[in-house]
Short mmCIF file of N, CA, C and O in Angstrom, two decimals:
data_model
loop_
_atom_site.label_atom_id
_atom_site.label_comp_id
_atom_site.label_asym_id
_atom_site.label_seq_id
_atom_site.Cartn_x
_atom_site.Cartn_y
_atom_site.Cartn_z
N ARG A 410 -11.63 5.36 -11.49
CA ARG A 410 -10.66 5.47 -10.43
C ARG A 410 -9.50 4.54 -10.74
O ARG A 410 -9.57 3.71 -11.62
N CYS A 411 -8.45 4.72 -10.01
CA CYS A 411 -7.25 3.94 -10.27
C CYS A 411 -6.65 3.53 -8.95
O CYS A 411 -6.56 4.32 -8.02
N SER A 412 -6.27 2.32 -8.88
CA SER A 412 -5.47 1.86 -7.77
C SER A 412 -4.07 1.65 -8.30
O SER A 412 -3.83 0.74 -9.10
N CYS A 413 -3.17 2.52 -7.95
CA CYS A 413 -1.83 2.46 -8.52
C CYS A 413 -0.85 2.08 -7.43
O CYS A 413 -0.82 2.69 -6.37
N ARG A 414 -0.04 1.11 -7.73
CA ARG A 414 0.91 0.62 -6.75
C ARG A 414 2.28 0.52 -7.41
O ARG A 414 2.41 0.00 -8.51
N ARG A 415 3.31 1.01 -6.72
CA ARG A 415 4.64 0.95 -7.30
C ARG A 415 5.56 0.15 -6.40
O ARG A 415 5.39 0.11 -5.18
N LEU A 416 6.51 -0.49 -7.03
CA LEU A 416 7.49 -1.29 -6.30
C LEU A 416 8.86 -1.00 -6.88
O LEU A 416 9.00 -0.61 -8.03
N GLY A 417 9.85 -1.23 -6.11
CA GLY A 417 11.22 -1.06 -6.60
C GLY A 417 11.91 0.09 -5.92
O GLY A 417 11.39 0.70 -5.00
N GLY A 418 13.06 0.42 -6.42
CA GLY A 418 13.85 1.49 -5.83
C GLY A 418 14.90 0.94 -4.89
O GLY A 418 14.95 -0.26 -4.62
N GLY A 419 15.74 1.82 -4.41
CA GLY A 419 16.77 1.41 -3.48
C GLY A 419 18.09 2.08 -3.74
O GLY A 419 18.18 3.06 -4.48
N LEU A 420 19.14 1.54 -3.13
CA LEU A 420 20.49 2.08 -3.22
C LEU A 420 21.36 1.12 -4.02
O LEU A 420 21.43 -0.07 -3.69
N VAL A 421 22.00 1.64 -5.06
CA VAL A 421 22.90 0.84 -5.88
C VAL A 421 24.14 1.65 -6.18
O VAL A 421 24.18 2.86 -5.96
N GLN A 422 25.13 0.99 -6.74
CA GLN A 422 26.33 1.67 -7.17
C GLN A 422 26.22 2.02 -8.66
O GLN A 422 25.45 1.39 -9.40
N ALA A 423 26.99 2.98 -9.07
CA ALA A 423 26.99 3.37 -10.48
C ALA A 423 27.30 2.16 -11.35
O ALA A 423 28.18 1.36 -11.01
N GLY A 424 26.57 2.05 -12.44
CA GLY A 424 26.75 0.93 -13.36
C GLY A 424 25.81 -0.23 -13.09
O GLY A 424 25.67 -1.11 -13.95
N GLU A 425 25.20 -0.24 -11.94
CA GLU A 425 24.29 -1.33 -11.61
C GLU A 425 22.89 -1.04 -12.14
O GLU A 425 22.64 -0.01 -12.77
N SER A 426 21.98 -1.98 -11.87
CA SER A 426 20.63 -1.89 -12.42
C SER A 426 19.58 -1.96 -11.32
O SER A 426 19.82 -2.51 -10.24
N LEU A 427 18.42 -1.43 -11.63
CA LEU A 427 17.24 -1.53 -10.78
C LEU A 427 16.03 -1.64 -11.69
O LEU A 427 16.05 -1.19 -12.84
N ARG A 428 14.97 -2.22 -11.15
CA ARG A 428 13.72 -2.27 -11.90
C ARG A 428 12.60 -1.73 -11.04
O ARG A 428 12.42 -2.15 -9.89
N LEU A 429 11.86 -0.80 -11.60
CA LEU A 429 10.68 -0.26 -10.95
C LEU A 429 9.45 -0.87 -11.61
O LEU A 429 9.45 -1.15 -12.80
N SER A 430 8.42 -1.06 -10.85
CA SER A 430 7.17 -1.54 -11.42
C SER A 430 6.01 -0.69 -10.92
O SER A 430 6.08 -0.11 -9.82
N CYS A 431 4.98 -0.64 -11.72
CA CYS A 431 3.80 0.14 -11.38
C CYS A 431 2.60 -0.64 -11.88
O CYS A 431 2.53 -0.99 -13.06
N ALA A 432 1.67 -0.91 -11.00
CA ALA A 432 0.48 -1.67 -11.37
C ALA A 432 -0.75 -0.79 -11.16
O ALA A 432 -0.95 -0.27 -10.06
N ALA A 433 -1.52 -0.64 -12.19
CA ALA A 433 -2.74 0.17 -12.13
C ALA A 433 -3.94 -0.72 -12.40
O ALA A 433 -3.91 -1.58 -13.27
N SER A 434 -4.98 -0.51 -11.65
CA SER A 434 -6.20 -1.27 -11.87
C SER A 434 -7.39 -0.34 -11.77
O SER A 434 -7.29 0.76 -11.22
N GLY A 435 -8.51 -0.76 -12.29
CA GLY A 435 -9.70 0.07 -12.25
C GLY A 435 -9.71 1.21 -13.23
O GLY A 435 -10.48 2.16 -13.08
N LEU A 436 -8.84 1.13 -14.26
CA LEU A 436 -8.79 2.22 -15.23
C LEU A 436 -10.00 2.19 -16.15
O LEU A 436 -10.40 1.14 -16.62
N THR A 437 -10.55 3.37 -16.41
CA THR A 437 -11.73 3.46 -17.26
C THR A 437 -11.53 4.40 -18.44
O THR A 437 -12.47 4.77 -19.12
N TYR A 438 -10.28 4.78 -18.69
CA TYR A 438 -10.02 5.67 -19.81
C TYR A 438 -10.23 4.93 -21.14
O TYR A 438 -9.99 3.74 -21.25
N ALA A 439 -10.60 5.69 -22.15
CA ALA A 439 -10.60 5.14 -23.50
C ALA A 439 -9.16 5.03 -23.98
O ALA A 439 -8.76 4.05 -24.60
N GLU A 440 -8.36 6.04 -23.70
CA GLU A 440 -6.94 6.04 -24.01
C GLU A 440 -6.21 6.69 -22.84
O GLU A 440 -6.73 7.63 -22.23
N TYR A 441 -5.06 6.21 -22.55
CA TYR A 441 -4.31 6.76 -21.42
C TYR A 441 -2.83 6.47 -21.60
O TYR A 441 -2.43 5.74 -22.52
N ALA A 442 -2.05 7.04 -20.76
CA ALA A 442 -0.62 6.77 -20.71
C ALA A 442 -0.27 6.43 -19.28
O ALA A 442 -0.91 6.88 -18.32
N ILE A 443 0.74 5.63 -19.14
CA ILE A 443 1.26 5.28 -17.82
C ILE A 443 2.77 5.37 -17.90
O ILE A 443 3.37 4.91 -18.88
N GLY A 444 3.37 5.99 -16.94
CA GLY A 444 4.80 6.18 -17.04
C GLY A 444 5.42 6.70 -15.77
O GLY A 444 4.80 6.65 -14.69
N TRP A 445 6.65 7.18 -15.91
CA TRP A 445 7.44 7.57 -14.75
C TRP A 445 7.99 8.98 -14.90
O TRP A 445 8.44 9.38 -15.97
N PHE A 446 7.93 9.71 -13.80
CA PHE A 446 8.59 10.99 -13.65
C PHE A 446 9.59 10.85 -12.51
O PHE A 446 9.49 9.95 -11.69
N ARG A 447 10.50 11.76 -12.45
CA ARG A 447 11.42 11.79 -11.32
C ARG A 447 11.66 13.21 -10.87
O ARG A 447 11.50 14.16 -11.64
N GLN A 448 12.09 13.32 -9.61
CA GLN A 448 12.29 14.65 -9.03
C GLN A 448 13.41 14.60 -8.02
O GLN A 448 13.51 13.66 -7.22
N VAL A 449 14.24 15.62 -8.08
CA VAL A 449 15.26 15.80 -7.04
C VAL A 449 14.89 17.05 -6.26
O VAL A 449 14.21 17.94 -6.77
N PRO A 450 15.31 17.13 -5.03
CA PRO A 450 14.95 18.28 -4.19
C PRO A 450 15.33 19.60 -4.85
O PRO A 450 16.44 19.76 -5.37
N GLY A 451 14.39 20.52 -4.84
CA GLY A 451 14.65 21.84 -5.37
C GLY A 451 14.44 21.99 -6.86
O GLY A 451 14.60 23.09 -7.40
N LYS A 452 14.11 20.90 -7.53
CA LYS A 452 13.89 20.95 -8.97
C LYS A 452 12.51 20.42 -9.32
O LYS A 452 11.88 19.72 -8.53
N GLU A 453 12.06 20.75 -10.52
CA GLU A 453 10.74 20.31 -10.93
C GLU A 453 10.76 18.84 -11.30
O GLU A 453 11.80 18.26 -11.61
N ARG A 454 9.59 18.26 -11.25
CA ARG A 454 9.44 16.87 -11.65
C ARG A 454 9.54 16.77 -13.18
O ARG A 454 8.93 17.57 -13.89
N VAL A 455 10.31 15.82 -13.66
CA VAL A 455 10.51 15.69 -15.11
C VAL A 455 10.13 14.30 -15.59
O VAL A 455 10.29 13.31 -14.86
N GLY A 456 9.64 14.24 -16.81
CA GLY A 456 9.26 12.97 -17.39
C GLY A 456 10.46 12.11 -17.73
O GLY A 456 11.44 12.61 -18.28
N VAL A 457 10.37 10.84 -17.43
CA VAL A 457 11.44 9.89 -17.70
C VAL A 457 11.05 8.97 -18.85
O VAL A 457 11.78 8.84 -19.83
N SER A 458 9.90 8.36 -18.73
CA SER A 458 9.46 7.41 -19.75
C SER A 458 7.98 7.16 -19.59
O SER A 458 7.44 7.29 -18.49
N CYS A 459 7.34 6.81 -20.69
CA CYS A 459 5.92 6.48 -20.63
C CYS A 459 5.55 5.56 -21.79
O CYS A 459 6.32 5.42 -22.75
N VAL A 460 4.40 4.95 -21.67
CA VAL A 460 3.87 4.10 -22.74
C VAL A 460 2.40 4.47 -22.93
O VAL A 460 1.68 4.71 -21.96
N SER A 461 2.00 4.55 -24.18
CA SER A 461 0.65 4.95 -24.52
C SER A 461 -0.23 3.73 -24.78
O SER A 461 0.19 2.80 -25.47
N SER A 462 -1.44 3.76 -24.25
CA SER A 462 -2.37 2.66 -24.53
C SER A 462 -2.91 2.74 -25.94
O SER A 462 -3.40 1.75 -26.48
N ARG A 463 -2.83 3.92 -26.55
CA ARG A 463 -3.45 4.11 -27.86
C ARG A 463 -2.75 3.27 -28.93
O ARG A 463 -3.39 2.57 -29.70
N ASP A 464 -1.40 3.36 -28.91
CA ASP A 464 -0.68 2.64 -29.97
C ASP A 464 0.60 1.98 -29.47
O ASP A 464 1.40 1.50 -30.26
N GLY A 465 0.79 2.00 -28.16
CA GLY A 465 1.98 1.38 -27.60
C GLY A 465 3.23 2.21 -27.73
O GLY A 465 4.33 1.73 -27.42
N SER A 466 3.09 3.46 -28.16
CA SER A 466 4.27 4.33 -28.28
C SER A 466 4.96 4.48 -26.95
O SER A 466 4.31 4.55 -25.90
N LYS A 467 6.27 4.55 -27.01
CA LYS A 467 7.06 4.69 -25.80
C LYS A 467 7.96 5.92 -25.89
O LYS A 467 8.58 6.15 -26.92
N TYR A 468 8.00 6.64 -24.82
CA TYR A 468 8.83 7.84 -24.75
C TYR A 468 9.98 7.60 -23.78
O TYR A 468 9.79 6.98 -22.73
N TYR A 469 11.13 8.12 -24.13
CA TYR A 469 12.28 8.14 -23.24
C TYR A 469 12.90 9.52 -23.25
O TYR A 469 13.15 10.09 -24.32
N ALA A 470 13.16 10.04 -22.08
CA ALA A 470 13.90 11.29 -21.99
C ALA A 470 15.31 11.05 -22.51
O ALA A 470 15.87 9.94 -22.39
N ASP A 471 15.90 12.09 -23.08
CA ASP A 471 17.25 11.96 -23.64
C ASP A 471 18.24 11.44 -22.62
O ASP A 471 19.15 10.68 -22.94
N PHE A 472 18.06 11.85 -21.37
CA PHE A 472 19.06 11.49 -20.36
C PHE A 472 18.97 10.03 -19.92
O PHE A 472 19.81 9.57 -19.15
N VAL A 473 17.96 9.28 -20.40
CA VAL A 473 17.88 7.86 -20.05
C VAL A 473 17.84 6.95 -21.28
O VAL A 473 17.95 5.73 -21.16
N ARG A 474 17.70 7.56 -22.46
CA ARG A 474 17.56 6.75 -23.67
C ARG A 474 18.80 5.88 -23.84
O ARG A 474 19.93 6.33 -23.73
N GLY A 475 18.57 4.61 -24.12
CA GLY A 475 19.65 3.66 -24.29
C GLY A 475 20.03 2.95 -23.00
O GLY A 475 20.73 1.94 -23.04
N ARG A 476 19.57 3.46 -21.88
CA ARG A 476 19.88 2.83 -20.59
C ARG A 476 18.64 2.29 -19.91
O ARG A 476 18.69 1.28 -19.20
N PHE A 477 17.53 2.97 -20.07
CA PHE A 477 16.28 2.57 -19.44
C PHE A 477 15.36 1.96 -20.50
O PHE A 477 15.35 2.39 -21.65
N THR A 478 14.57 0.98 -20.07
CA THR A 478 13.59 0.35 -20.95
C THR A 478 12.27 0.22 -20.22
O THR A 478 12.22 -0.31 -19.10
N ILE A 479 11.21 0.72 -20.86
CA ILE A 479 9.88 0.58 -20.29
C ILE A 479 9.18 -0.57 -21.00
O ILE A 479 9.27 -0.72 -22.22
N SER A 480 8.50 -1.40 -20.25
CA SER A 480 7.76 -2.51 -20.83
C SER A 480 6.44 -2.65 -20.09
O SER A 480 6.30 -2.17 -18.95
N SER A 481 5.51 -3.30 -20.75
CA SER A 481 4.18 -3.41 -20.13
C SER A 481 3.41 -4.54 -20.75
O SER A 481 3.79 -5.09 -21.78
N ASP A 482 2.31 -4.90 -20.11
CA ASP A 482 1.36 -5.78 -20.75
C ASP A 482 0.52 -4.92 -21.70
O ASP A 482 0.74 -3.72 -21.84
N ASN A 483 -0.44 -5.56 -22.35
CA ASN A 483 -1.23 -4.85 -23.35
C ASN A 483 -2.72 -5.09 -23.09
O ASN A 483 -3.17 -6.23 -23.22
N PRO A 484 -3.52 -4.08 -22.79
CA PRO A 484 -3.13 -2.68 -22.61
C PRO A 484 -2.25 -2.51 -21.38
O PRO A 484 -2.24 -3.38 -20.51
N PRO A 485 -1.53 -1.41 -21.32
CA PRO A 485 -0.57 -1.24 -20.22
C PRO A 485 -1.25 -1.00 -18.88
O PRO A 485 -1.74 0.08 -18.59
N ASN A 486 -1.31 -2.04 -18.08
CA ASN A 486 -1.80 -1.91 -16.72
C ASN A 486 -0.69 -2.12 -15.72
O ASN A 486 -0.68 -1.52 -14.64
N THR A 487 0.23 -2.97 -16.03
CA THR A 487 1.44 -3.17 -15.23
C THR A 487 2.62 -2.74 -16.08
O THR A 487 2.81 -3.26 -17.19
N VAL A 488 3.39 -1.82 -15.58
CA VAL A 488 4.49 -1.24 -16.33
C VAL A 488 5.78 -1.43 -15.55
O VAL A 488 5.79 -1.24 -14.32
N TYR A 489 6.81 -1.78 -16.26
CA TYR A 489 8.12 -1.96 -15.66
C TYR A 489 9.10 -0.96 -16.27
O TYR A 489 9.07 -0.72 -17.47
N LEU A 490 9.95 -0.42 -15.42
CA LEU A 490 11.03 0.44 -15.90
C LEU A 490 12.33 -0.21 -15.51
O LEU A 490 12.70 -0.21 -14.33
N GLN A 491 12.98 -0.81 -16.48
CA GLN A 491 14.28 -1.41 -16.25
C GLN A 491 15.35 -0.35 -16.42
O GLN A 491 15.47 0.25 -17.49
N MET A 492 16.09 -0.11 -15.36
CA MET A 492 17.10 0.95 -15.36
C MET A 492 18.48 0.31 -15.29
O MET A 492 18.84 -0.26 -14.25
N ASN A 493 19.20 0.38 -16.39
CA ASN A 493 20.53 -0.20 -16.45
C ASN A 493 21.59 0.87 -16.48
O ASN A 493 21.31 2.03 -16.80
N ASN A 494 22.79 0.48 -16.17
CA ASN A 494 23.94 1.39 -16.20
C ASN A 494 23.59 2.70 -15.49
O ASN A 494 23.79 3.80 -16.02
N LEU A 495 23.10 2.56 -14.28
CA LEU A 495 22.67 3.74 -13.53
C LEU A 495 23.84 4.66 -13.22
O LEU A 495 24.98 4.20 -12.99
N GLU A 496 23.53 5.93 -13.22
CA GLU A 496 24.53 6.96 -12.94
C GLU A 496 24.11 7.73 -11.70
O GLU A 496 22.92 7.79 -11.37
N PRO A 497 25.06 8.35 -11.01
CA PRO A 497 24.69 9.14 -9.82
C PRO A 497 23.63 10.20 -10.15
O PRO A 497 22.79 10.51 -9.30
N GLU A 498 23.64 10.71 -11.39
CA GLU A 498 22.65 11.71 -11.79
C GLU A 498 21.24 11.16 -11.88
O GLU A 498 20.27 11.91 -11.98
N ASP A 499 21.11 9.84 -11.86
CA ASP A 499 19.78 9.23 -11.86
C ASP A 499 19.16 9.19 -10.47
O ASP A 499 17.99 8.81 -10.33
N SER A 500 19.92 9.56 -9.47
CA SER A 500 19.40 9.58 -8.10
C SER A 500 18.25 10.57 -8.02
O SER A 500 18.41 11.75 -8.36
N ALA A 501 17.11 10.10 -7.58
CA ALA A 501 15.91 10.93 -7.52
C ALA A 501 14.79 10.12 -6.89
O ALA A 501 14.93 8.91 -6.67
N THR A 502 13.70 10.80 -6.64
CA THR A 502 12.47 10.11 -6.26
C THR A 502 11.67 9.90 -7.53
O THR A 502 11.40 10.86 -8.26
N TYR A 503 11.29 8.67 -7.77
CA TYR A 503 10.57 8.31 -8.98
C TYR A 503 9.10 8.10 -8.67
O TYR A 503 8.74 7.46 -7.67
N TYR A 504 8.27 8.63 -9.54
CA TYR A 504 6.82 8.55 -9.38
C TYR A 504 6.20 7.92 -10.62
O TYR A 504 6.55 8.28 -11.74
N CYS A 505 5.27 7.04 -10.41
CA CYS A 505 4.48 6.50 -11.51
C CYS A 505 3.20 7.32 -11.62
O CYS A 505 2.61 7.70 -10.62
N THR A 506 2.78 7.56 -12.85
CA THR A 506 1.59 8.36 -13.05
C THR A 506 0.74 7.78 -14.18
O THR A 506 1.26 7.24 -15.16
N VAL A 507 -0.54 7.90 -14.02
CA VAL A 507 -1.51 7.43 -15.00
C VAL A 507 -2.46 8.57 -15.33
O VAL A 507 -2.85 9.33 -14.44
N GLY A 508 -2.81 8.70 -16.58
CA GLY A 508 -3.77 9.72 -16.98
C GLY A 508 -3.90 9.76 -18.48
O GLY A 508 -3.27 8.96 -19.20
N ASP A 509 -4.69 10.69 -18.96
CA ASP A 509 -4.85 10.81 -20.41
C ASP A 509 -3.86 11.82 -20.97
O ASP A 509 -4.19 12.59 -21.87
N TYR A 510 -2.66 11.80 -20.45
CA TYR A 510 -1.65 12.73 -20.95
C TYR A 510 -1.02 12.19 -22.22
O TYR A 510 -1.09 11.01 -22.52
N TYR A 511 -0.41 13.11 -22.96
CA TYR A 511 0.17 12.77 -24.24
C TYR A 511 1.46 12.00 -24.05
O TYR A 511 2.31 12.37 -23.24
N CYS A 512 1.61 10.93 -24.80
CA CYS A 512 2.82 10.12 -24.73
C CYS A 512 3.12 9.60 -26.12
O CYS A 512 2.32 8.84 -26.68
N SER A 513 4.24 10.03 -26.67
CA SER A 513 4.66 9.55 -27.98
C SER A 513 6.15 9.30 -27.93
O SER A 513 6.78 9.51 -26.90
N GLU A 514 6.71 8.90 -29.03
CA GLU A 514 8.15 8.62 -29.05
C GLU A 514 8.96 9.86 -28.77
O GLU A 514 10.09 9.77 -28.27
N ASN A 515 8.41 11.01 -29.07
CA ASN A 515 9.20 12.23 -28.97
C ASN A 515 8.76 13.18 -27.88
O ASN A 515 9.42 14.19 -27.65
N TYR A 516 7.66 12.89 -27.21
CA TYR A 516 7.13 13.87 -26.28
C TYR A 516 6.29 13.23 -25.20
O TYR A 516 5.56 12.27 -25.42
N ILE A 517 6.44 13.77 -24.01
CA ILE A 517 5.57 13.39 -22.91
C ILE A 517 4.87 14.64 -22.42
O ILE A 517 5.50 15.69 -22.23
N GLY A 518 3.56 14.57 -22.28
CA GLY A 518 2.78 15.73 -21.90
C GLY A 518 3.08 16.21 -20.49
O GLY A 518 3.66 15.49 -19.66
N ARG A 519 2.68 17.42 -20.23
CA ARG A 519 2.89 18.00 -18.90
C ARG A 519 1.59 18.17 -18.13
O ARG A 519 1.61 18.56 -16.96
N THR A 520 0.49 17.86 -18.76
CA THR A 520 -0.81 17.93 -18.08
C THR A 520 -1.59 16.65 -18.36
O THR A 520 -1.28 15.92 -19.30
N GLY A 521 -2.57 16.40 -17.54
CA GLY A 521 -3.41 15.22 -17.74
C GLY A 521 -3.06 14.05 -16.86
O GLY A 521 -3.65 12.98 -16.98
N MET A 522 -2.11 14.24 -15.96
CA MET A 522 -1.76 13.17 -15.02
C MET A 522 -2.78 13.17 -13.89
O MET A 522 -2.84 14.11 -13.11
N ASP A 523 -3.56 12.14 -13.82
CA ASP A 523 -4.64 12.09 -12.85
C ASP A 523 -4.26 11.38 -11.55
O ASP A 523 -4.78 11.71 -10.49
N TYR A 524 -3.41 10.40 -11.66
CA TYR A 524 -3.04 9.60 -10.50
C TYR A 524 -1.52 9.53 -10.40
O TYR A 524 -0.84 9.31 -11.40
N TRP A 525 -1.03 9.69 -9.19
CA TRP A 525 0.39 9.58 -8.91
C TRP A 525 0.58 8.59 -7.76
O TRP A 525 -0.15 8.64 -6.77
N THR A 526 1.55 7.73 -7.90
CA THR A 526 1.90 6.89 -6.77
C THR A 526 2.78 7.69 -5.81
O THR A 526 3.29 8.76 -6.15
N LYS A 527 2.94 7.17 -4.63
CA LYS A 527 3.96 7.73 -3.75
C LYS A 527 5.31 7.51 -4.40
O LYS A 527 5.52 6.54 -5.14
N GLY A 528 6.23 8.39 -4.12
CA GLY A 528 7.53 8.27 -4.73
C GLY A 528 8.34 7.13 -4.17
O GLY A 528 8.16 6.71 -3.03
N THR A 529 9.23 6.62 -5.01
CA THR A 529 10.18 5.62 -4.56
C THR A 529 11.58 6.18 -4.79
O THR A 529 11.89 6.69 -5.86
N LEU A 530 12.40 6.11 -3.79
CA LEU A 530 13.71 6.73 -3.85
C LEU A 530 14.72 5.80 -4.51
O LEU A 530 14.85 4.63 -4.13
N VAL A 531 15.42 6.35 -5.48
CA VAL A 531 16.52 5.65 -6.13
C VAL A 531 17.78 6.44 -5.83
O VAL A 531 17.85 7.64 -6.12
N THR A 532 18.76 5.78 -5.26
CA THR A 532 20.02 6.43 -4.94
C THR A 532 21.14 5.65 -5.60
O THR A 532 21.26 4.44 -5.40
N VAL A 533 21.94 6.35 -6.39
CA VAL A 533 23.05 5.73 -7.10
C VAL A 533 24.35 6.35 -6.59
O VAL A 533 24.57 7.54 -6.73
N SER A 534 25.16 5.54 -5.99
CA SER A 534 26.42 6.03 -5.45
C SER A 534 27.53 5.89 -6.49
O SER A 534 27.52 4.98 -7.31
N SER A 535 28.48 6.80 -6.42
CA SER A 535 29.58 6.78 -7.40
C SER A 535 30.72 5.90 -6.94
O SER A 535 30.76 5.45 -5.81
#
């Protein structure tokens, strides 16, 4: 089982920064990934970033690469998503997820997410 807790989010202006955190405990996977998805109303949830417990690989979606940084302890139980130079297009509800989904530098899986936190709203004004 997993106790997943997320913190962070809020309203900022374009160009500013926010940090999201996600703490998972009670994990019993041999290998797992922990990361963030986001969703805007009317659209599907999309992967933003993740880190793999297997080898520490980190994934970034193209639309955040160079602006967002994911960091964690080892193995990744507490994960931080530092979001810099935020853009209005980053406005969304962000969800942390844990599971045995695939996470590499180039790809984040679409299945295997076992636990989701409640969403945290990030709003970036122009």
